[in-house]
């Protein structure tokens, strides 16, 4: 496993990190989830990402129990806030930052998180109020660093212009061969200001593993067949997209990688990316994903993959 700095912080994070969206505490049984976590550590993953809203606290509670016997300084732990936790609890107000952070720490069984992230931008709360609350959380020792997920570039710049608040060190955007939007504005702005990318859905929720045959139903047990985990895949499960993904397999083979590893290596080719977050329901998936770390791939193969998928994603 290779490691990269998270932005201009002193956090060294594994190139592959383990996430818990739609999986731990929700769609994956506890013993299987624990096996994935143990395998992740065995493979050199040191970065675990979660959020309070995943399973309405269930993912954090699972991790709190599963991590309790590991030395706290042996892993980097990240969580988030923004989405509703009740009918009245949502957003990034000072009150919510304090309340949700306390609740997350209790569920996670720790005195601090290494990274506390704003899960989305809160248009109903003054940005300065959010930044002041996050700064106070860092100053209290309960948070080491702060980050954001899926913020518009102009709001990122507004936060950078604050001048008195603690600076964001991380951005968590969706990024994959099938979703390249952050390259336009978020990546250039971030790298110029010491903000690293922790990208989510780098395998497009499993579509870029190549396991979905365009002419057959999704395989039993896959994310696309899961009521808990497959609800966000309609855009990806289109025949032209699945056919194009199948055409990437020879390129991956030429690189000496599985398509899964090839797709992750494509994400990691960017210096802006500190880590790619994977989701796994079986230990063998973790092992395969980790094989992408440090992979050397001819850029011409990546360029060809981009061309194939760009054609498939063109509007009809």
XYZ file of C-alpha atoms in Angstrom:
316
model
C 0.000 0.000 0.000
C 1.198 3.488 -0.898
C 0.376 6.563 1.154
C -0.211 10.209 0.296
C -0.575 13.398 2.286
C -4.134 14.610 2.749
C -3.826 18.068 1.254
C -1.358 20.186 3.186
C -2.160 18.461 6.481
C 0.236 16.099 8.228
C -2.187 13.185 7.786
C -0.700 10.324 5.775
C -3.568 8.352 4.253
C -3.584 5.124 2.273
C -4.239 5.492 -1.462
C -7.189 3.148 -0.972
C -9.543 3.933 1.905
C -12.550 2.041 3.243
C -15.963 3.686 3.239
C -19.242 2.699 4.829
C -21.945 4.317 2.668
C -24.863 1.908 2.134
C -22.835 -0.965 3.562
C -21.726 -1.258 7.190
C -24.512 -1.109 9.699
C -27.035 -1.199 6.831
C -26.622 -3.521 3.823
C -23.815 -5.827 5.002
C -24.074 -8.250 7.924
C -21.893 -7.345 10.907
C -19.581 -10.368 10.710
C -18.916 -9.783 7.000
C -18.385 -6.080 7.621
C -15.899 -6.822 10.379
C -14.047 -9.256 8.103
C -13.768 -6.516 5.461
C -12.447 -4.057 8.041
C -9.873 -6.540 9.358
C -8.739 -7.318 5.809
C -8.457 -3.607 5.046
C -6.020 -3.151 7.919
C -4.116 -6.277 6.869
C -3.722 -4.766 3.387
C -2.343 -1.500 4.741
C -5.463 0.651 4.605
C -5.276 3.180 7.436
C -8.109 5.537 6.434
C -11.738 4.829 7.377
C -14.530 7.124 6.161
C -18.091 7.274 7.450
C -20.903 9.762 8.176
C -23.521 10.256 10.849
C -26.340 9.776 8.346
C -25.191 6.352 7.128
C -27.869 4.154 8.624
C -28.811 7.098 10.869
C -25.829 6.370 13.093
C -25.648 2.623 12.471
C -22.396 2.780 10.469
C -20.672 4.879 13.142
C -21.906 2.545 15.877
C -20.603 -0.485 13.974
C -17.194 1.158 13.551
C -17.068 2.209 17.188
C -17.481 -1.392 18.267
C -15.206 -2.843 15.566
C -12.351 -0.397 16.196
C -12.417 -0.325 19.986
C -9.488 -2.724 20.464
C -7.204 -1.045 17.922
C -4.766 1.697 18.991
C -6.421 5.008 18.165
C -3.279 6.371 16.537
C -3.056 3.400 14.150
C -5.800 4.646 11.797
C -7.234 7.871 10.370
C -10.956 8.264 11.078
C -13.262 10.596 9.153
C -16.953 11.332 9.539
C -19.423 13.953 8.284
C -22.547 15.946 9.094
C -25.281 17.771 7.175
C -28.097 15.417 6.187
C -31.162 14.984 8.453
C -30.714 12.885 11.571
C -34.261 13.673 12.728
C -37.137 15.902 11.708
C -35.358 18.876 13.274
C -31.663 17.972 13.119
C -29.928 18.823 9.851
C -27.506 21.318 8.364
C -24.322 23.080 9.437
C -25.435 25.578 12.058
C -23.307 26.118 15.148
C -25.843 24.155 17.177
C -25.801 21.232 14.753
C -22.001 21.101 14.496
C -21.747 20.850 18.280
C -24.643 18.409 18.679
C -23.776 16.090 15.786
C -20.078 16.009 16.589
C -20.794 14.959 20.180
C -23.166 12.251 18.956
C -20.698 10.962 16.362
C -17.870 10.781 18.889
C -20.062 8.820 21.272
C -21.114 6.318 18.596
C -17.536 5.986 17.344
C -16.229 5.476 20.879
C -13.454 8.031 20.525
C -12.452 11.431 21.903
C -11.644 12.867 18.480
C -11.943 12.373 14.744
C -9.047 13.059 12.426
C -11.270 14.620 9.773
C -14.712 16.209 10.168
C -16.461 16.966 6.893
C -19.434 19.040 5.775
C -21.399 16.466 3.799
C -22.964 19.133 1.538
C -23.166 22.931 1.512
C -25.819 24.426 3.799
C -27.540 27.257 1.945
C -29.680 28.013 5.011
C -26.774 28.787 7.359
C -24.314 31.652 7.101
C -20.945 30.267 5.998
C -19.066 32.203 8.680
C -21.194 30.575 11.382
C -20.316 27.122 10.060
C -16.622 27.956 9.847
C -16.569 29.406 13.352
C -18.214 26.259 14.733
C -15.763 23.994 12.897
C -12.825 26.100 14.078
C -14.046 25.784 17.658
C -14.292 21.996 17.201
C -10.652 21.880 16.071
C -9.520 24.196 18.863
C -11.279 21.946 21.397
C -9.225 18.938 20.288
C -12.273 16.928 19.212
C -11.396 17.375 15.530
C -7.940 17.451 13.961
C -8.806 18.687 10.462
C -11.878 19.750 8.504
C -13.124 19.036 4.997
C -16.188 19.225 2.763
C -18.018 17.082 0.222
C -19.593 18.225 -3.049
C -19.321 21.970 -2.445
C -19.576 24.344 -5.432
C -16.279 25.963 -6.359
C -17.460 29.457 -5.477
C -18.424 28.335 -1.965
C -15.029 26.672 -1.538
C -13.419 29.960 -2.519
C -15.658 31.857 -0.094
C -14.475 29.599 2.733
C -10.855 30.118 1.714
C -11.423 33.883 1.757
C -12.646 33.821 5.372
C -9.156 34.465 6.689
C -9.693 33.659 10.370
C -11.187 30.163 10.320
C -9.344 26.857 10.209
C -8.688 25.914 6.588
C -10.227 22.947 4.853
C -7.682 20.253 3.949
C -9.946 17.847 2.050
C -12.661 17.628 -0.558
C -14.809 14.527 -1.074
C -16.280 14.534 -4.580
C -17.744 11.779 -6.686
C -15.064 10.936 -9.264
C -14.578 8.043 -11.672
C -14.120 7.191 -15.335
C -17.897 7.647 -15.547
C -18.047 10.950 -13.644
C -15.299 13.521 -14.263
C -17.032 16.755 -13.265
C -14.570 17.707 -10.446
C -11.770 18.102 -12.994
C -13.343 21.319 -14.286
C -13.275 23.566 -11.214
C -12.894 21.713 -7.916
C -9.562 20.018 -8.651
C -7.701 23.151 -9.855
C -9.026 25.300 -7.004
C -8.240 22.646 -4.426
C -4.694 21.824 -5.473
C -3.841 25.528 -5.555
C -4.937 25.804 -1.924
C -3.573 22.633 -0.323
C -6.858 20.704 -0.385
C -6.631 16.968 -1.151
C -9.340 14.879 -2.800
C -10.876 11.824 -1.134
C -12.989 10.547 -3.980
C -16.146 8.519 -3.522
C -17.667 5.985 -5.909
C -14.411 5.569 -7.899
C -15.856 2.328 -9.294
C -19.223 3.934 -10.091
C -20.896 1.727 -7.469
C -19.369 -1.395 -8.960
C -20.217 -0.741 -12.612
C -16.519 -0.206 -13.424
C -15.654 -3.667 -12.138
C -17.237 -5.038 -15.318
C -19.426 -7.493 -13.432
C -22.664 -6.266 -15.015
C -23.333 -7.986 -18.351
C -25.324 -5.657 -20.649
C -27.376 -8.607 -21.900
C -28.116 -10.307 -18.573
C -29.766 -9.439 -15.262
C -27.411 -8.261 -12.492
C -25.731 -11.183 -10.715
C -27.362 -12.315 -7.456
C -25.914 -10.599 -4.411
C -24.530 -7.624 -6.358
C -25.199 -4.035 -5.299
C -27.606 -3.507 -8.204
C -29.911 -6.231 -6.797
C -29.877 -4.830 -3.255
C -32.786 -2.725 -2.043
C -30.523 -1.096 0.572
C -27.512 -0.470 -1.662
C -28.705 -0.242 -5.273
C -30.999 2.766 -5.224
C -28.608 5.198 -6.911
C -27.554 3.148 -9.931
C -30.193 3.817 -12.604
C -28.005 6.268 -14.560
C -25.182 3.744 -14.656
C -27.140 0.590 -15.461
C -27.819 1.582 -19.064
C -26.935 -0.838 -21.865
C -24.617 1.545 -23.821
C -22.656 2.264 -20.645
C -22.393 -1.399 -19.656
C -21.315 -2.338 -23.194
C -18.607 0.324 -23.150
C -17.340 -0.866 -19.782
C -16.930 -4.383 -21.192
C -14.695 -2.899 -23.913
C -12.288 -1.700 -21.213
C -11.375 -5.212 -20.103
C -8.680 -5.788 -22.776
C -7.073 -2.464 -21.810
C -6.923 -3.530 -18.179
C -5.487 -6.908 -19.172
C -2.800 -5.165 -21.234
C -1.887 -3.188 -18.108
C -1.664 -6.432 -16.120
C -4.612 -5.461 -13.921
C -8.206 -6.435 -13.363
C -10.740 -3.889 -14.599
C -11.427 -2.971 -10.976
C -7.754 -2.191 -10.383
C -7.448 -0.382 -13.711
C -10.410 1.877 -12.846
C -8.992 2.699 -9.424
C -5.521 3.306 -10.873
C -7.118 5.762 -13.318
C -8.477 7.761 -10.369
C -5.140 7.626 -8.544
C -3.260 8.896 -11.613
C -4.213 12.433 -10.550
C -1.879 14.164 -8.064
C -4.918 15.973 -6.641
C -6.305 12.665 -5.338
C -5.129 11.679 -1.867
C -7.266 8.551 -1.574
C -9.999 6.582 -3.345
C -12.808 5.359 -1.091
C -13.942 1.812 -1.765
C -17.031 0.012 -0.516
C -16.752 -3.706 0.062
C -19.057 -6.469 1.234
C -16.465 -9.269 0.989
C -12.793 -9.388 2.050
C -11.659 -10.533 -1.385
C -13.015 -7.279 -2.836
C -10.814 -5.323 -0.443
C -7.755 -7.339 -1.474
C -8.414 -6.827 -5.183
C -9.045 -3.098 -4.756
C -5.829 -2.625 -2.831
C -3.920 -4.066 -5.797
C -4.462 -0.723 -7.558
C -2.210 1.138 -5.141
C 1.117 1.935 -6.756
C 0.099 0.455 -10.125
C 1.989 1.827 -13.132
C -0.166 2.119 -16.248
C 0.677 3.416 -19.727
C -1.207 6.755 -20.046
C -2.195 5.737 -23.589
C -4.345 2.943 -22.133
C -6.108 5.409 -19.867
C -6.653 7.783 -22.801
C -8.260 4.995 -24.830
C -10.542 4.096 -21.913
C -11.638 7.719 -21.646
C -12.481 7.797 -25.365
C -14.550 4.605 -25.168
C -16.617 5.826 -22.253
C -17.015 9.351 -23.611
C -18.651 7.878 -26.705
C -21.049 5.828 -24.587
C -22.013 8.801 -22.432
C -22.848 11.089 -25.371
C -26.534 12.125 -25.351
C -28.607 10.125 -27.843
